[in-house]
PDB file of C-alpha atoms and ligand atoms in Angstrom:
ATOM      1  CA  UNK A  85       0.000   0.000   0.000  1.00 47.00           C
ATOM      2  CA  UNK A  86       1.294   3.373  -0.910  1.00 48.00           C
ATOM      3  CA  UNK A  87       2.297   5.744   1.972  1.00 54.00           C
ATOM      4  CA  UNK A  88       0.860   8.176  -0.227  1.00 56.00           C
ATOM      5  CA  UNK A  89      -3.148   6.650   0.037  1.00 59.00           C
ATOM      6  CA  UNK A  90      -5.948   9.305  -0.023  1.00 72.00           C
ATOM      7  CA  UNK A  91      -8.591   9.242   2.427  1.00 84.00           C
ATOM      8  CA  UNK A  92     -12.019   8.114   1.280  1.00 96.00           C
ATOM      9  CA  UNK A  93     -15.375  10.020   1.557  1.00 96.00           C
ATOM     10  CA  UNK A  94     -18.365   8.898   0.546  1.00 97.00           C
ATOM     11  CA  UNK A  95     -21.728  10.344   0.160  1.00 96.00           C
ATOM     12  CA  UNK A  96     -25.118   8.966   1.450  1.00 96.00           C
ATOM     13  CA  UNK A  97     -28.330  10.564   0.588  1.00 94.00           C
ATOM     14  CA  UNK A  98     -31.304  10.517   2.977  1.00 93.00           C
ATOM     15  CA  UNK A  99     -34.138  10.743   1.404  1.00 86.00           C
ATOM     16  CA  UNK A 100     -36.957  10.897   3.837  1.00 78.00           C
ATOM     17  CA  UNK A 101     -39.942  10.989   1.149  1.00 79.00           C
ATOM     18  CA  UNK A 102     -38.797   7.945   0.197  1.00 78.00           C
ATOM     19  CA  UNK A 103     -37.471   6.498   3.201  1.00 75.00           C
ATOM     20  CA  UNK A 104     -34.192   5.334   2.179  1.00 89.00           C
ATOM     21  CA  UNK A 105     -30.470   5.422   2.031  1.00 94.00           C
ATOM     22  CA  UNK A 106     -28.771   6.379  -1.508  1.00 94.00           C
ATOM     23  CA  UNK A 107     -26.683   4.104  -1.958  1.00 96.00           C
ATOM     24  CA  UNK A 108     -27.651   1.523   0.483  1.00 95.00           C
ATOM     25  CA  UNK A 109     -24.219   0.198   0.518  1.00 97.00           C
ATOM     26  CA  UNK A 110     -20.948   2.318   0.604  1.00 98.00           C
ATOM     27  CA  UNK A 111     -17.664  -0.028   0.450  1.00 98.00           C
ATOM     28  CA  UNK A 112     -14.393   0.874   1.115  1.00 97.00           C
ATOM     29  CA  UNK A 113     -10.973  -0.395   1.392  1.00 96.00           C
ATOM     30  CA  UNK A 114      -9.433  -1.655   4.217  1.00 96.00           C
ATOM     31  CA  UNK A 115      -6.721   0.555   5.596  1.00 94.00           C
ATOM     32  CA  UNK A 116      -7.160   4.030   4.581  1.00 93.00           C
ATOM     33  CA  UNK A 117      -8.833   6.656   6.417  1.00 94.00           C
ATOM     34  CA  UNK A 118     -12.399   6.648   5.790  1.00 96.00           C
ATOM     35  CA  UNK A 119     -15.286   8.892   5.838  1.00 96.00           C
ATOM     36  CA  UNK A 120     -19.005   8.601   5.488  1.00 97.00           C
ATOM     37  CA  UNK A 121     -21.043  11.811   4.868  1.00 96.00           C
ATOM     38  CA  UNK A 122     -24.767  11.759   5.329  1.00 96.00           C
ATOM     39  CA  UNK A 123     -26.683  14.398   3.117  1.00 93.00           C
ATOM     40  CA  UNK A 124     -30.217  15.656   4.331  1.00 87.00           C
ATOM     41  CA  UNK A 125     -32.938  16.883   3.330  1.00 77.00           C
ATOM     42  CA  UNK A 126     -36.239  18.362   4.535  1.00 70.00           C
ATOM     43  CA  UNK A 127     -38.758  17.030   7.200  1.00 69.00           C
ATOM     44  CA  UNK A 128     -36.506  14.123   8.234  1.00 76.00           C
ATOM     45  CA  UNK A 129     -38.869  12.479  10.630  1.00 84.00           C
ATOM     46  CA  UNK A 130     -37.052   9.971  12.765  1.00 86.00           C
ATOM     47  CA  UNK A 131     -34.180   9.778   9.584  1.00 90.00           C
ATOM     48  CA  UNK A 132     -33.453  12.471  11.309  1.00 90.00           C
ATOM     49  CA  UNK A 133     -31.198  10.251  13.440  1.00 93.00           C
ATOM     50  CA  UNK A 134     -28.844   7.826  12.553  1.00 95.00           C
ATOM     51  CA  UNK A 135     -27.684   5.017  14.707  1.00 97.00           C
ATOM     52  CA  UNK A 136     -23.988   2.622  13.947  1.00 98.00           C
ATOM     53  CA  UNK A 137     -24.790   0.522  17.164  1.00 96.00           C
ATOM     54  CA  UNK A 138     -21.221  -1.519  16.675  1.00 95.00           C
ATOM     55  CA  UNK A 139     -19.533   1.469  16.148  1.00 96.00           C
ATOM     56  CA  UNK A 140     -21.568   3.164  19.356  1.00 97.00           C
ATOM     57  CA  UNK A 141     -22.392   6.320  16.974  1.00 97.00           C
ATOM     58  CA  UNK A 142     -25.612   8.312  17.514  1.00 96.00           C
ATOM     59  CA  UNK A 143     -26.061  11.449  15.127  1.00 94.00           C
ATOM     60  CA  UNK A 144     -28.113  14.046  14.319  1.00 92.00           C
ATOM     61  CA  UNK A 145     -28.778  14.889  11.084  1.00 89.00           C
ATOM     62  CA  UNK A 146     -31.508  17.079  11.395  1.00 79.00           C
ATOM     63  CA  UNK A 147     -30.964  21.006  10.667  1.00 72.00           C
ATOM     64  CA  UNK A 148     -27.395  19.700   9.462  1.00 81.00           C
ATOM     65  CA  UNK A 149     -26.883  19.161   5.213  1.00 85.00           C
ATOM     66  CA  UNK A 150     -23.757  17.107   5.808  1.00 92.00           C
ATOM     67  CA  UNK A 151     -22.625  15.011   8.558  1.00 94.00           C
ATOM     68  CA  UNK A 152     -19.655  12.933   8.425  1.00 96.00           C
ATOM     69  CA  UNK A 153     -18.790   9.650  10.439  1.00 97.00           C
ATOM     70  CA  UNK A 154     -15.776   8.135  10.317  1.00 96.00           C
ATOM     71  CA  UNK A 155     -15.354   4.640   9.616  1.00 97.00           C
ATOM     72  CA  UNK A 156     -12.736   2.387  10.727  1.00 97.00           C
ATOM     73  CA  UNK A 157     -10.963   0.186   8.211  1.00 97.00           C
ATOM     74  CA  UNK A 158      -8.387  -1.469  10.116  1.00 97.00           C
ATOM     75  CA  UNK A 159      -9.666  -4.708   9.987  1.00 97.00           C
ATOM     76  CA  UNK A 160     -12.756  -5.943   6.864  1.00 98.00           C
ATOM     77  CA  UNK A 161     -15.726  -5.757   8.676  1.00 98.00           C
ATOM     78  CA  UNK A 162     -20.184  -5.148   7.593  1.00 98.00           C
ATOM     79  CA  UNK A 163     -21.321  -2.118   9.591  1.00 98.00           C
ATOM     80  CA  UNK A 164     -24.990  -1.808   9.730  1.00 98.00           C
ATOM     81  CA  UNK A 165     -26.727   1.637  10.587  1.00 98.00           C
ATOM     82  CA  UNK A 166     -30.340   2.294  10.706  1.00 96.00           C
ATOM     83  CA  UNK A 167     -32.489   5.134  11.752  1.00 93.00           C
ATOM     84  CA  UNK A 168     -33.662   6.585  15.080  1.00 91.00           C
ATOM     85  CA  UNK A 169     -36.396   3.970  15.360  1.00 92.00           C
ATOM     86  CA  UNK A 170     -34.195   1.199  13.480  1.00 94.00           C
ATOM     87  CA  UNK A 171     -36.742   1.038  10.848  1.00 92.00           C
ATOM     88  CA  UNK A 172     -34.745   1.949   7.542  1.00 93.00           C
ATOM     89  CA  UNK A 173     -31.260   0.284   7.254  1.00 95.00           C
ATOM     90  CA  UNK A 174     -27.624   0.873   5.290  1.00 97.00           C
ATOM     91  CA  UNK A 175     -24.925  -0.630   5.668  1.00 97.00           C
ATOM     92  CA  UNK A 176     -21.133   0.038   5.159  1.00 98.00           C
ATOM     93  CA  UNK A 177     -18.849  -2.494   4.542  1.00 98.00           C
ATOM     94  CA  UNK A 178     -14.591  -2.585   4.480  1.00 98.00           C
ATOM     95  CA  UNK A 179     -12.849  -4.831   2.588  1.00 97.00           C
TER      96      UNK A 179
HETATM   97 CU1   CU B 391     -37.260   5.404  11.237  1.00 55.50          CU
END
């Protein structure tokens, strides 16, 4: 692996009309800094919220149009995340 490796960002949109994540799955590689960044939009409802319960991460999204998470990609792993009332689900995954 180069020393010189770029991070990784990622974009996820929230769409709350349609009560989803865009894309539903973000990959990235093991090893280099990662970063997730949720994108809002209007009258969230509970979307507003979004929960990595391995990862012990609880944000707000709402008022917010970008909110990054880091993810860690020292080792491959499938992190799940859902909304506030773990009704609508995404998942990240490092390999
Ligand atoms: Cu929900």
């Amino acid at each position: 692996m180069s020393i010189f490796s770029k991070d990784q960002t990622k974009k996820v949109v929230v769409n709350a009309e349609n009560h989803g994540y865009k894309p539903a799955t973000v990959t990235f590689k093991q090893g280099k800094p990662a970063q997730l960044k949720f994108i809002s939009s209007n009258n969230m409802g509970c979307m507003n919220e979004v929960v990595f319960k391995e990862l012990g991460i609880d944000e707000k999204l709402d008022g917010k149009k970008e909110v990054t998470i880091d993810i860690p990609t020292d080792k491959p792993a499938t992190y799940n995340y859902a909304c506030g009332m773990d009704m609508f689900h995404g998942k990240v995954v490092v390999k």
